[in-house]
Coordinates of C-alpha atoms in Angstrom, one line a residue:
M1 CA 0.0 0.0 0.0
N2 CA 1.2 3.5 -0.8
N3 CA 1.6 6.2 1.7
L4 CA -1.7 8.1 2.1
Q5 CA -0.1 11.2 0.7
T6 CA 0.7 9.5 -2.7
Y7 CA -3.0 9.0 -3.5
Q8 CA -4.7 11.7 -5.5
N9 CA -8.2 10.1 -5.6
F10 CA -10.2 8.9 -2.6
Y11 CA -13.5 7.0 -3.3
F12 CA -15.8 6.4 -0.3
V13 CA -18.3 3.5 -0.3
G14 CA -20.9 4.6 2.2
I15 CA -19.7 8.2 2.2
G16 CA -22.8 9.4 4.1
G17 CA -21.9 7.7 7.4
I18 CA -20.9 10.1 10.2
G19 CA -17.4 8.6 10.4
M20 CA -16.9 8.2 6.7
S21 CA -18.0 11.8 6.0
A22 CA -15.4 13.2 8.4
L23 CA -12.6 11.3 6.6
A24 CA -14.0 12.5 3.3
R25 CA -13.8 16.1 4.5
Y26 CA -10.3 15.5 5.8
F27 CA -9.0 14.4 2.4
H28 CA -11.0 17.1 0.6
A29 CA -9.5 19.7 2.8
S30 CA -6.1 18.3 2.0
G31 CA -6.6 19.1 -1.7
K32 CA -7.4 15.5 -2.8
K33 CA -10.2 14.5 -5.2
V34 CA -12.9 12.9 -3.2
S35 CA -16.0 11.1 -4.5
G36 CA -18.2 8.3 -3.3
Y37 CA -21.4 6.3 -3.1
D38 CA -24.3 6.2 -0.6
K39 CA -27.6 4.5 -0.7
T40 CA -29.6 7.5 0.6
N41 CA -29.4 11.3 0.0
T42 CA -29.5 12.9 3.4
K43 CA -28.7 16.3 4.9
L44 CA -25.1 15.1 5.4
T45 CA -24.6 13.9 1.9
Q46 CA -26.2 17.2 0.6
A47 CA -23.7 19.1 2.8
L48 CA -20.8 17.1 1.3
M49 CA -22.0 17.8 -2.2
N50 CA -22.3 21.5 -1.4
E51 CA -18.7 21.4 -0.3
G52 CA -17.6 20.1 -3.7
I53 CA -17.6 16.3 -3.2
D54 CA -19.2 14.2 -6.0
I55 CA -21.7 11.6 -4.7
V56 CA -23.8 9.0 -6.5
F57 CA -26.8 7.1 -5.1
D58 CA -27.1 4.3 -7.7
D59 CA -25.0 1.2 -7.6
I60 CA -23.8 1.6 -11.1
I61 CA -20.3 1.3 -12.6
D62 CA -20.2 4.5 -14.6
E63 CA -17.5 6.3 -16.5
K64 CA -16.4 8.3 -13.3
I65 CA -15.6 5.0 -11.7
T66 CA -14.0 3.2 -14.7
S67 CA -11.7 6.3 -15.3
L68 CA -10.1 5.9 -11.8
Q69 CA -6.6 4.4 -11.8
K70 CA -5.7 1.9 -9.1
E71 CA -2.2 3.3 -8.8
D72 CA -3.4 6.7 -7.4
T73 CA -6.9 5.8 -6.0
L74 CA -7.6 4.6 -2.5
V75 CA -11.1 3.1 -1.9
I76 CA -12.4 3.4 1.6
Y77 CA -15.5 1.4 2.8
T78 CA -17.6 1.0 5.9
P79 CA -18.3 -2.6 7.2
A80 CA -22.0 -1.6 7.4
I81 CA -22.1 -2.3 3.6
K82 CA -22.1 -6.0 3.0
T83 CA -22.7 -6.4 -0.8
L84 CA -22.4 -3.7 -3.5
G85 CA -21.5 -3.9 -7.2
I86 CA -19.3 -0.8 -6.9
L87 CA -17.3 -2.4 -4.1
D88 CA -17.0 -5.7 -6.0
Y89 CA -15.7 -3.7 -9.0
F90 CA -12.9 -2.1 -7.1
N91 CA -11.9 -5.5 -5.5
N92 CA -12.0 -7.3 -8.8
Q93 CA -9.8 -4.6 -10.4
N94 CA -7.3 -4.9 -7.6
F95 CA -7.7 -1.4 -6.2
T96 CA -6.4 -0.8 -2.7
V97 CA -9.5 -1.2 -0.6
L98 CA -9.4 -0.4 3.1
K99 CA -11.9 -0.1 6.0
R100 CA -12.5 3.4 7.4
A101 CA -11.0 2.4 10.7
K102 CA -7.7 1.3 9.0
V103 CA -7.4 4.7 7.2
L104 CA -8.2 6.7 10.4
G105 CA -5.5 4.6 12.1
L106 CA -2.9 5.5 9.5
I107 CA -3.7 9.2 10.1
T108 CA -3.3 8.9 13.9
E109 CA 0.1 7.3 13.4
N110 CA 1.6 10.6 12.4
T111 CA -0.1 12.8 15.0
D112 CA -0.3 13.1 18.8
C113 CA -3.6 11.2 18.9
I114 CA -6.3 11.9 21.6
A115 CA -8.8 9.0 21.2
V116 CA -12.1 8.8 23.1
A117 CA -13.7 5.4 23.5
G118 CA -16.8 4.1 25.4
T119 CA -20.2 2.6 24.7
H120 CA -21.7 5.9 25.8
G121 CA -20.4 9.5 26.0
K122 CA -17.7 9.3 23.4
T123 CA -19.3 11.7 20.9
T124 CA -19.9 14.4 23.5
T125 CA -16.5 14.0 25.1
S126 CA -14.5 13.9 21.8
T127 CA -16.5 16.9 20.5
L128 CA -15.8 18.8 23.7
V129 CA -12.1 18.0 23.7
S130 CA -12.0 19.3 20.1
H131 CA -13.9 22.5 21.1
L132 CA -11.4 23.1 23.9
C133 CA -8.5 22.5 21.5
K134 CA -10.0 25.0 19.1
E135 CA -10.6 27.6 21.8
A136 CA -7.0 27.1 23.0
D137 CA -5.8 27.4 19.4
L138 CA -3.9 24.1 19.5
P139 CA -2.8 22.7 16.1
F140 CA -5.3 19.8 15.7
S141 CA -7.7 18.0 13.4
C142 CA -10.8 16.2 14.7
F143 CA -12.9 13.3 13.4
L144 CA -16.2 13.2 15.3
G145 CA -19.2 10.9 15.4
G146 CA -21.7 13.8 15.6
I147 CA -22.2 17.3 14.2
S148 CA -20.7 19.9 16.5
E149 CA -23.0 22.9 17.1
N150 CA -19.9 25.1 17.4
F151 CA -18.2 23.9 14.2
K152 CA -21.4 23.0 12.3
S153 CA -19.5 19.9 11.1
N154 CA -18.0 16.6 12.3
F155 CA -14.6 17.6 11.1
L156 CA -12.3 20.5 11.7
Y157 CA -8.7 21.2 10.5
N158 CA -6.7 23.6 12.7
G159 CA -3.3 22.0 12.2
A160 CA -1.6 18.6 12.2
Q161 CA 0.2 18.2 15.6
Y162 CA -2.8 16.6 17.4
S163 CA -5.7 14.5 16.2
V164 CA -8.9 14.1 18.2
V165 CA -10.8 11.0 17.2
E166 CA -13.9 9.2 18.3
A167 CA -12.7 5.6 18.9
D168 CA -15.5 3.3 17.8
E169 CA -15.7 -0.1 19.4
Y170 CA -18.0 -1.5 16.7
D171 CA -16.2 -4.2 14.7
R172 CA -13.2 -3.6 17.0
S173 CA -12.4 -0.6 14.8
F174 CA -10.6 1.3 17.7
L175 CA -7.8 -1.3 17.7
N176 CA -6.6 0.2 14.5
L177 CA -5.7 3.5 16.2
S178 CA -2.4 4.8 17.6
P179 CA -3.6 6.7 20.7
D180 CA -1.0 8.8 22.6
W181 CA -3.8 10.0 24.9
A182 CA -7.1 8.1 25.5
V183 CA -10.3 8.2 27.4
I184 CA -12.6 5.3 28.3
T185 CA -16.0 6.6 29.4
S186 CA -17.9 3.3 29.7
T187 CA -17.8 -0.4 28.8
D188 CA -21.4 -1.4 29.0
A189 CA -22.6 -4.3 26.8
D190 CA -23.4 -3.3 23.3
H191 CA -22.8 -4.6 19.7
L192 CA -23.3 -8.1 20.9
D193 CA -23.6 -9.2 17.3
I194 CA -19.9 -8.5 17.1
Y195 CA -18.7 -9.4 20.7
G196 CA -21.1 -12.0 21.8
D197 CA -21.2 -11.1 25.5
K198 CA -20.2 -8.4 28.1
N199 CA -16.9 -10.1 29.0
T200 CA -15.7 -10.0 25.4
I201 CA -16.5 -6.3 24.9
E202 CA -14.7 -5.5 28.2
E203 CA -11.7 -7.4 26.9
G204 CA -11.9 -5.3 23.7
F205 CA -11.6 -2.1 25.8
R206 CA -8.7 -3.5 27.7
Q207 CA -6.9 -4.2 24.4
F208 CA -7.6 -0.6 23.4
A209 CA -6.3 0.7 26.7
A210 CA -3.1 -1.3 26.2
L211 CA -2.3 0.8 23.0
V212 CA -1.7 3.9 25.1
P213 CA 2.1 4.2 25.9
D214 CA 1.9 6.3 29.1
D215 CA -0.2 5.4 32.2
R216 CA -0.5 9.2 32.9
Q217 CA -2.2 9.7 29.5
L218 CA -4.9 7.1 29.9
F219 CA -8.1 8.5 31.6
V220 CA -10.8 6.0 32.7
R221 CA -14.1 6.7 34.5
K222 CA -13.7 5.6 38.1
G223 CA -15.0 2.1 38.7
I224 CA -14.1 0.6 35.4
D225 CA -11.5 -2.2 35.5
I226 CA -9.3 -1.7 32.5
G227 CA -6.5 -4.0 33.4
R228 CA -3.6 -1.6 33.7
A229 CA -2.5 1.6 35.6
H230 CA -4.3 4.8 34.6
L231 CA -5.8 8.1 35.9
T232 CA -9.4 8.2 37.0
Y233 CA -12.1 10.8 36.7
A234 CA -15.6 11.1 38.3
V235 CA -18.4 13.3 39.4
N236 CA -19.5 13.7 43.0
E237 CA -16.8 11.3 44.3
K238 CA -13.1 11.7 44.7
A239 CA -10.8 10.6 41.8
D240 CA -7.6 11.8 40.3
Y241 CA -9.7 14.4 38.5
Y242 CA -13.3 15.0 39.6
S243 CA -16.1 17.6 39.7
D244 CA -18.6 18.3 42.5
N245 CA -20.8 21.0 44.0
L246 CA -23.2 20.7 41.0
R247 CA -26.0 23.2 41.0
M248 CA -28.4 24.6 38.5
E249 CA -29.5 28.2 38.1
N250 CA -32.0 28.8 35.4
D251 CA -30.7 26.7 32.5
T252 CA -27.0 26.9 33.5
I253 CA -25.2 24.2 35.4
Y254 CA -22.3 25.2 37.7
F255 CA -19.6 22.8 39.1
D256 CA -16.2 22.8 40.8
F257 CA -13.3 21.0 39.2
H258 CA -10.5 19.3 41.1
T259 CA -7.1 18.2 39.9
P260 CA -4.5 16.4 42.1
E261 CA -2.9 19.8 42.7
E262 CA -5.8 22.4 42.8
T263 CA -9.5 23.2 42.8
V264 CA -11.1 25.6 40.4
R265 CA -14.6 26.7 41.3
D266 CA -17.6 27.8 39.3
F267 CA -17.3 26.3 35.8
A268 CA -20.5 27.1 34.0
W269 CA -22.2 25.6 31.0
E270 CA -25.6 24.9 29.6
I271 CA -25.4 21.2 28.7
P272 CA -27.8 19.3 31.0
G273 CA -27.2 16.1 32.8
I274 CA -24.8 14.8 35.4
Y275 CA -23.3 12.4 32.8
N276 CA -22.3 15.5 30.7
V277 CA -20.5 17.0 33.6
E278 CA -18.6 13.7 33.8
N279 CA -17.7 14.1 30.1
A280 CA -16.6 17.7 30.8
T281 CA -14.4 16.6 33.7
V282 CA -12.2 14.3 31.6
A283 CA -12.0 16.8 28.7
L284 CA -10.8 19.5 31.2
A285 CA -8.3 16.9 32.6
I286 CA -6.8 16.3 29.2
L287 CA -6.5 19.9 28.2
R288 CA -5.0 20.9 31.5
N289 CA -2.4 18.2 31.0
L290 CA -1.7 19.7 27.6
G291 CA -0.8 22.9 29.4
V292 CA -4.0 25.0 28.7
G293 CA -4.8 27.6 31.3
F294 CA -8.0 27.6 33.4
E295 CA -9.2 31.0 32.2
T296 CA -9.2 29.7 28.6
L297 CA -10.9 26.4 29.7
K298 CA -13.6 28.3 31.7
N299 CA -14.5 30.5 28.7
A300 CA -14.4 27.5 26.4
I301 CA -16.7 25.4 28.6
A302 CA -19.1 28.3 28.9
N303 CA -19.5 28.7 25.1
F304 CA -19.8 25.0 24.2
K305 CA -23.1 24.6 22.3
G306 CA -23.1 20.8 22.3
I307 CA -23.8 18.3 19.5
K308 CA -26.7 17.9 17.1
R309 CA -29.1 15.2 18.4
R310 CA -27.4 15.1 21.8
Y311 CA -30.0 16.5 24.1
T312 CA -30.9 19.2 21.6
K313 CA -33.5 21.3 23.5
H314 CA -36.0 23.9 22.3
R315 CA -38.2 25.9 24.6
Y316 CA -41.3 27.6 23.1
E317 CA -43.5 30.6 24.2
T318 CA -46.3 28.1 25.0
G319 CA -44.1 26.7 27.7
K320 CA -43.7 23.5 25.9
I321 CA -40.2 21.9 25.4
Y322 CA -38.9 19.8 22.6
I323 CA -35.8 17.6 23.1
D324 CA -34.2 15.5 20.4
D325 CA -31.5 12.9 21.3
Y326 CA -29.5 10.2 19.5
A327 CA -29.7 7.7 22.4
H328 CA -30.2 4.1 21.2
H329 CA -29.2 2.0 24.2
P330 CA -31.1 1.6 27.5
T331 CA -28.3 3.2 29.5
E332 CA -28.4 6.2 27.2
I333 CA -32.2 6.5 27.3
N334 CA -32.1 6.3 31.1
A335 CA -29.6 9.1 31.2
V336 CA -31.8 11.4 29.1
M337 CA -35.0 10.4 30.9
S338 CA -33.4 10.9 34.3
S339 CA -32.2 14.4 33.3
I340 CA -35.7 15.4 32.1
R341 CA -37.3 14.0 35.3
T342 CA -34.8 15.7 37.5
F343 CA -35.3 19.2 36.0
Y344 CA -38.9 18.9 35.0
P345 CA -40.5 16.4 37.5
E346 CA -44.1 17.6 37.1
K347 CA -44.3 17.9 33.3
K348 CA -46.1 15.4 31.1
L349 CA -43.6 13.6 28.9
L350 CA -44.4 12.2 25.5
V351 CA -41.6 10.0 24.1
V352 CA -41.2 9.0 20.4
F353 CA -38.6 6.2 20.2
Q354 CA -37.2 4.4 17.1
P355 CA -35.3 1.2 18.0
H356 CA -32.1 0.8 16.1
L357 CA -31.2 -2.8 14.8
F358 CA -33.2 -5.9 15.4
S359 CA -30.3 -7.5 17.3
R360 CA -29.9 -4.6 19.7
T361 CA -33.7 -4.6 20.3
R362 CA -33.6 -8.3 21.0
D363 CA -30.5 -8.2 23.2
F364 CA -31.7 -5.3 25.4
A365 CA -35.5 -5.6 25.2
D366 CA -36.1 -5.6 28.9
G367 CA -33.8 -2.7 29.4
F368 CA -35.6 -0.7 26.7
A369 CA -39.0 -1.6 28.2
E370 CA -37.9 -0.4 31.6
S371 CA -36.5 2.9 30.5
L372 CA -39.4 3.7 28.1
S373 CA -41.9 2.9 30.9
K374 CA -40.7 6.1 32.6
A375 CA -42.5 8.2 30.0
D376 CA -46.1 9.3 30.5
E377 CA -47.0 8.3 26.9
L378 CA -45.0 6.4 24.2
I379 CA -45.1 6.3 20.4
L380 CA -42.9 3.4 19.5
L381 CA -41.7 3.5 15.8
D382 CA -40.9 0.5 13.7
I383 CA -37.4 -0.9 14.2
Y384 CA -34.8 0.8 12.0
P385 CA -32.9 -2.2 10.4
A386 CA -29.7 -0.4 9.3
R387 CA -27.5 -3.3 8.1
E388 CA -29.8 -6.1 9.3
L389 CA -32.7 -8.0 7.7
Q390 CA -36.1 -8.7 9.4
E391 CA -36.1 -12.2 8.0
N392 CA -33.1 -13.1 10.2
F393 CA -34.9 -11.9 13.4
E394 CA -38.3 -13.5 13.3
G395 CA -40.6 -12.2 16.0
I396 CA -38.4 -9.2 16.9
T397 CA -40.7 -6.3 16.2
S398 CA -41.9 -3.1 17.8
D399 CA -45.2 -4.7 18.7
W400 CA -43.2 -7.4 20.5
L401 CA -41.2 -4.8 22.4
L402 CA -44.3 -2.7 23.2
E403 CA -45.9 -5.6 25.1
K404 CA -43.0 -5.4 27.6
V405 CA -43.6 -1.6 28.3
T406 CA -45.7 -1.0 31.4
L407 CA -47.6 2.1 30.2
D408 CA -51.3 2.5 29.6
K409 CA -50.8 5.1 26.9
K410 CA -48.6 3.4 24.3
E411 CA -48.8 2.6 20.6
V412 CA -46.7 1.5 17.6
S413 CA -46.5 3.7 14.6
T414 CA -44.7 4.0 11.3
L415 CA -42.3 6.9 10.9
H416 CA -44.5 8.2 8.2
D417 CA -47.6 8.4 10.4
S418 CA -45.9 9.5 13.6
F419 CA -45.9 13.2 13.0
N420 CA -49.7 13.3 12.7
K421 CA -50.0 11.2 15.8
I422 CA -47.7 13.6 17.7
K423 CA -49.9 16.6 16.7
E424 CA -52.9 14.9 18.3
K425 CA -51.2 14.3 21.7
E426 CA -51.3 16.4 24.9
F427 CA -47.8 16.9 26.4
D428 CA -45.5 19.4 28.1
I429 CA -42.3 17.9 26.9
L430 CA -41.8 16.0 23.6
L431 CA -38.7 13.7 23.4
T432 CA -37.7 12.2 20.1
V433 CA -35.0 9.6 20.5
G434 CA -33.2 7.0 18.4
A435 CA -30.3 6.6 16.0
G436 CA -32.0 5.7 12.7
N437 CA -33.9 8.1 10.4
I438 CA -36.1 9.5 13.2
D439 CA -34.1 12.7 12.7
T440 CA -36.3 13.4 9.7
L441 CA -39.0 14.4 12.2
Y442 CA -36.9 17.2 13.7
D443 CA -37.5 20.1 11.2
P444 CA -41.3 19.4 10.9
I445 CA -41.7 19.2 14.7
C446 CA -39.7 22.4 15.3
E447 CA -41.7 24.3 12.7
W448 CA -45.1 23.0 14.0
M449 CA -44.2 23.8 17.6
E450 CA -43.0 27.2 16.7
K451 CA -46.4 28.0 15.1
N452 CA -48.5 26.3 17.8

């Protein structure tokens, strides 16, 4: 394989994925010719095309593909795509074809890499680390699993000394990285279609932790056994780095931050949830270890706007609140619901949830049912299949899951019918949650609630 710099053309198979699109933007920003395929035209693919990246949505071997030369073209694909004529063509013509994770790993080899891993919290934490790096004007690039509200992108180039990457455990992708610094936020069971059981996924995280060369540059949430020496972080309990004295005034959360040497009081930000203060704690710990001053960090924390679909909140003149979140695991849904119930205990909560993957729905059905039962009313959408086929998961449906939910007011709906159902409901807070294409409801809901 050639050095990445020797390739002039980069073709992405599945370019519309959040991780793939960040890589595409990186090579495009580097002056390379970038093109690709995706099955669906989305806001993200439209944004890439507006930036000058050529994308097709039909699985056809056209002249643009046949004109590519294997000597100067690197093909990058996502394992979410199983069969595709375009991918077969590149393989049959002996092009260099690499997984996204492998290419990201090659980029991290030549930078001081800050990698953020965990079954929950990695997108917020990696985005916040990137935001703090930007506010401190460090020379860095970031590859994120969500759209930063500050950057309006999942990628930013501000130099080449550091790279900030979201270390994805799916398909053991994070083992391709070369982390100099790393965070492990959580090791809960997930992706059991890949790992099989909780012990195996925990072993995967231990293998990731072993990649970090320096014990003092590995930050692990207190209570996780990672199998080697490391620094700990926590909220409301002592650790190497921890935050406490949390209090809320209006929509602003204040907290104090402790390092092994000092305490800095009254950090302020508007991102709700104790779990998000936890994410902020480790981001502050890393940036402090990179030599960034507390005045810069305080200002940066205060102007962090969050990530699209990570507790995105709108408050309307009617007093109603709309929250949209990407949560797709029971632990994540519990965190969102807990935050809502803590700050708005008396308000009537309508939840619209789209399960993601038949396998995840099957593996965590009882956990989903328990967390969703904390709503006042539930609209449960059909399961979003992503890379899976219903025929391989007989009996795993939203109707099956709904039976486990202990609410009186509950129903199953298609995505198409759900908006009209929402408009008929009485609620104080509306929460749309899930990782599939439920995000297509966001703009219509915002427009409707603004007018009503």
